Coordinates of C-alpha atoms in Angstrom, one line a residue:
Chain A
E82 CA 0.0 0.0 0.0
D83 CA 1.3 3.4 -0.9
K84 CA 2.0 5.6 2.1
V85 CA 3.8 8.7 3.3
V86 CA 5.0 8.8 6.9
Q87 CA 6.3 11.9 8.7
S88 CA 8.2 12.1 12.0
P89 CA 8.1 13.4 14.6
L90 CA 4.4 14.1 14.8
S91 CA 5.1 17.1 17.0
L92 CA 8.1 19.0 18.1
V93 CA 8.6 21.8 20.5
V94 CA 11.9 23.8 20.4
H95 CA 13.2 27.2 21.5
E96 CA 13.7 30.1 19.2
G97 CA 17.1 29.9 17.5
D98 CA 17.3 26.1 17.5
T99 CA 17.7 24.1 14.3
V100 CA 15.1 21.4 13.5
T101 CA 15.0 18.5 11.1
L102 CA 11.7 17.1 10.0
N103 CA 11.5 13.7 8.3
C104 CA 9.3 12.3 5.6
S105 CA 9.5 8.7 4.2
Y106 CA 7.5 7.4 1.3
E107 CA 6.5 4.2 -0.3
V108 CA 4.8 5.0 -3.6
T109 CA 4.8 3.2 -6.9
N110 CA 6.1 5.3 -9.8
F111 CA 7.5 8.0 -7.6
R112 CA 8.1 11.3 -9.4
S113 CA 8.2 14.1 -6.9
L114 CA 8.0 15.0 -3.3
L115 CA 6.6 18.3 -2.1
W116 CA 6.7 20.1 1.2
Y117 CA 4.0 22.5 2.5
K118 CA 3.6 24.7 5.5
Q119 CA 0.2 25.0 7.1
E120 CA -0.6 27.7 9.7
K121 CA -4.2 28.6 10.4
K122 CA -5.2 28.6 6.8
A123 CA -4.7 26.3 3.9
P124 CA -1.2 24.8 3.1
T125 CA 1.3 26.9 1.3
F126 CA 3.9 25.4 -1.0
L127 CA 7.6 25.3 0.2
F128 CA 9.6 23.0 -2.1
M129 CA 9.3 20.4 -4.8
L130 CA 12.0 17.8 -5.1
T131 CA 12.5 15.5 -8.1
S132 CA 15.2 13.2 -9.5
S133 CA 16.7 16.2 -11.2
G134 CA 16.5 18.5 -8.2
I135 CA 17.2 16.7 -5.0
E136 CA 18.2 19.7 -2.9
K137 CA 16.4 23.0 -2.5
K138 CA 17.1 26.0 -0.3
S139 CA 15.2 29.1 0.5
G140 CA 16.5 31.3 3.3
R141 CA 16.6 29.4 6.5
L142 CA 14.7 26.4 5.0
S143 CA 16.3 23.6 3.0
S144 CA 15.2 20.2 1.9
I145 CA 17.0 17.1 0.6
L146 CA 15.6 14.1 -1.2
D147 CA 17.3 10.7 -0.7
K148 CA 15.9 8.5 -3.4
K149 CA 17.9 5.5 -2.2
E150 CA 16.4 5.7 1.3
L151 CA 13.0 6.8 -0.1
S152 CA 13.0 9.8 2.3
S153 CA 13.3 13.5 2.5
I154 CA 14.2 16.0 5.3
L155 CA 13.2 19.5 5.8
N156 CA 15.7 21.6 7.8
I157 CA 14.9 24.9 9.5
T158 CA 17.8 26.8 11.0
A159 CA 17.7 29.7 13.5
T160 CA 14.0 29.0 14.1
Q161 CA 11.6 31.9 14.8
T162 CA 8.2 31.9 16.4
G163 CA 6.7 32.5 12.9
D164 CA 7.9 29.1 11.9
S165 CA 5.3 27.5 14.2
A166 CA 3.0 25.5 11.9
I167 CA 2.2 22.1 10.6
Y168 CA 4.7 20.9 8.0
L169 CA 3.3 18.5 5.4
C170 CA 5.0 16.4 2.9
A171 CA 3.3 14.8 -0.1
T172 CA 4.1 12.8 -3.1
G173 CA 3.2 14.4 -6.4
D174 CA 1.6 12.6 -9.4
K175 CA 0.0 10.0 -7.1
I176 CA -1.0 12.5 -4.4
I177 CA -0.5 11.2 -0.9
F178 CA 0.0 13.5 2.1
G179 CA 1.7 12.6 5.4
K180 CA -0.1 13.4 8.6
G181 CA 2.3 16.3 9.2
T182 CA 4.7 17.5 11.9
R183 CA 3.3 20.1 14.3
L184 CA 6.2 22.4 15.1
H185 CA 5.9 24.8 18.0
I186 CA 8.7 27.4 18.5
L187 CA 8.9 28.8 22.1
P188 CA 10.1 32.4 22.4
Chain B
K68 CA -3.0 36.8 -10.4
A69 CA -6.0 35.7 -8.5
G70 CA -5.7 32.7 -6.2
V71 CA -7.8 29.6 -5.9
T72 CA -11.3 30.5 -4.8
Q73 CA -13.8 28.2 -3.1
T74 CA -17.5 28.7 -2.5
P75 CA -19.2 28.6 -0.1
R76 CA -16.8 29.2 2.7
Y77 CA -19.1 27.8 5.3
L78 CA -22.0 25.4 5.1
I79 CA -24.3 23.7 7.6
K80 CA -26.3 20.7 6.5
T81 CA -28.3 17.9 8.2
R82 CA -27.7 14.2 7.8
G83 CA -29.1 12.8 4.6
Q84 CA -28.9 16.0 2.7
Q85 CA -26.5 16.5 -0.2
V86 CA -24.1 19.3 -0.9
T87 CA -22.1 20.8 -3.8
L88 CA -18.9 22.7 -3.3
S89 CA -17.3 24.8 -6.0
C90 CA -13.7 25.5 -6.8
S91 CA -12.2 28.0 -9.3
P92 CA -8.5 27.3 -10.0
I93 CA -5.8 29.8 -10.7
S94 CA -6.1 31.0 -14.3
G95 CA -4.2 28.7 -16.6
H96 CA -4.1 25.8 -14.2
R97 CA -5.7 22.7 -15.5
S98 CA -5.3 20.3 -12.6
V99 CA -7.7 20.5 -9.7
S100 CA -7.5 18.3 -6.6
W101 CA -9.9 18.0 -3.7
Y102 CA -9.0 17.1 -0.1
Q103 CA -10.8 16.5 3.2
Q104 CA -9.1 17.7 6.3
T105 CA -10.1 16.6 9.8
P106 CA -8.1 16.9 13.1
G107 CA -7.9 13.1 13.4
Q108 CA -7.1 12.1 9.9
G109 CA -5.2 15.0 8.5
L110 CA -5.3 15.9 4.9
Q111 CA -6.9 13.1 2.8
F112 CA -6.9 13.1 -1.0
L113 CA -10.4 12.8 -2.5
F114 CA -9.8 13.1 -6.3
E115 CA -7.9 14.9 -9.0
Y116 CA -9.2 16.2 -12.3
F117 CA -7.1 17.2 -15.3
S118 CA -8.7 18.6 -18.4
E119 CA -12.1 17.4 -17.4
T120 CA -11.0 13.9 -16.7
Q121 CA -10.7 12.3 -13.3
R122 CA -7.0 11.1 -13.1
N123 CA -6.8 9.9 -9.5
K124 CA -9.2 8.9 -6.8
G125 CA -8.7 8.4 -3.1
N126 CA -10.3 5.9 -0.8
F127 CA -13.6 7.5 -0.3
P128 CA -17.1 6.0 -0.7
G129 CA -19.1 6.6 -3.9
R130 CA -21.1 9.3 -2.1
F131 CA -18.3 11.6 -2.9
S132 CA -18.1 12.6 -6.5
G133 CA -16.7 15.5 -8.6
R134 CA -16.4 16.9 -12.0
Q135 CA -14.5 19.5 -13.9
F136 CA -15.7 21.8 -16.5
S137 CA -14.1 23.0 -19.7
N138 CA -13.0 26.2 -18.0
S139 CA -11.2 24.1 -15.4
R140 CA -13.6 25.0 -12.6
S141 CA -14.5 22.0 -10.5
E142 CA -17.4 20.9 -8.3
M143 CA -17.5 18.3 -5.6
N144 CA -20.7 16.7 -4.5
V145 CA -21.4 14.7 -1.4
S146 CA -24.7 12.9 -1.2
T147 CA -26.5 11.4 1.8
L148 CA -24.4 13.4 4.3
E149 CA -23.2 11.7 7.5
L150 CA -22.0 13.3 10.7
G151 CA -18.5 12.1 9.9
D152 CA -18.4 14.2 6.7
S153 CA -18.0 17.3 8.8
A154 CA -14.6 18.6 7.8
L155 CA -12.7 21.3 6.0
Y156 CA -12.8 20.6 2.2
L157 CA -9.8 22.0 0.4
C158 CA -9.3 22.5 -3.3
A159 CA -5.9 22.9 -4.9
S160 CA -4.8 23.7 -8.4
S161 CA -1.6 23.2 -10.3
Y162 CA -0.4 24.0 -13.8
L163 CA 0.7 20.4 -14.4
K164 CA -0.1 17.1 -12.7
G165 CA 2.4 16.4 -10.0
N166 CA 3.6 20.0 -9.7
E167 CA 3.3 22.3 -6.6
Q168 CA -0.3 22.9 -5.7
F169 CA -1.9 26.1 -4.7
F170 CA -4.7 25.7 -2.1
G171 CA -7.9 27.6 -1.8
P172 CA -9.2 28.8 1.6
G173 CA -11.5 25.8 2.0
T174 CA -15.1 25.2 2.6
R175 CA -16.0 24.3 6.2
L176 CA -18.9 21.8 6.2
T177 CA -20.7 21.0 9.3
V178 CA -23.2 18.2 9.3
L179 CA -25.8 18.2 12.1

């Protein structure tokens, strides 16, 4: 059965810490993996990773795709309270979302 | 560029009724997906339409159906509503299948 699993389910850290969120997938005909951030509203897109683009970076956020391990990580450095959100990963093409990691940043 | 719009934003129905939700994608986007989000189950995929054809379907009963029109606008219908159908229904559009999706604000459905 195709699935996407995220860990940890929740995480509480202090402002300034670095966090690593994990996403593993088992999907037939994998083509892409996407990361989203969801605050109080609908998810907003962060990154898309494919075979031709296995590492992406934007400011304090970065993500790597490990096709051998069928997984991806999302790193956030120097966290801020505004990073508090649910982070979702999903496979593209065959759309399967993980349950998300709820990240809470303490001031 | 206008974002994804969904109507209505809030809806209250009673068990047994049916409901139709509407989604207008970003201009130029041909792929529209629907999701159900609940606190317990997270974001669950309902179905995806591309150029008026259903391309993917999640594990939901046949009471959930959808369609896409030639202008890429999409509707989702739920018949014989159950209490468990209470959820936030999100629509997302993308330019190509498998690309990043842009989500609408959602329709919050409450079934009494």
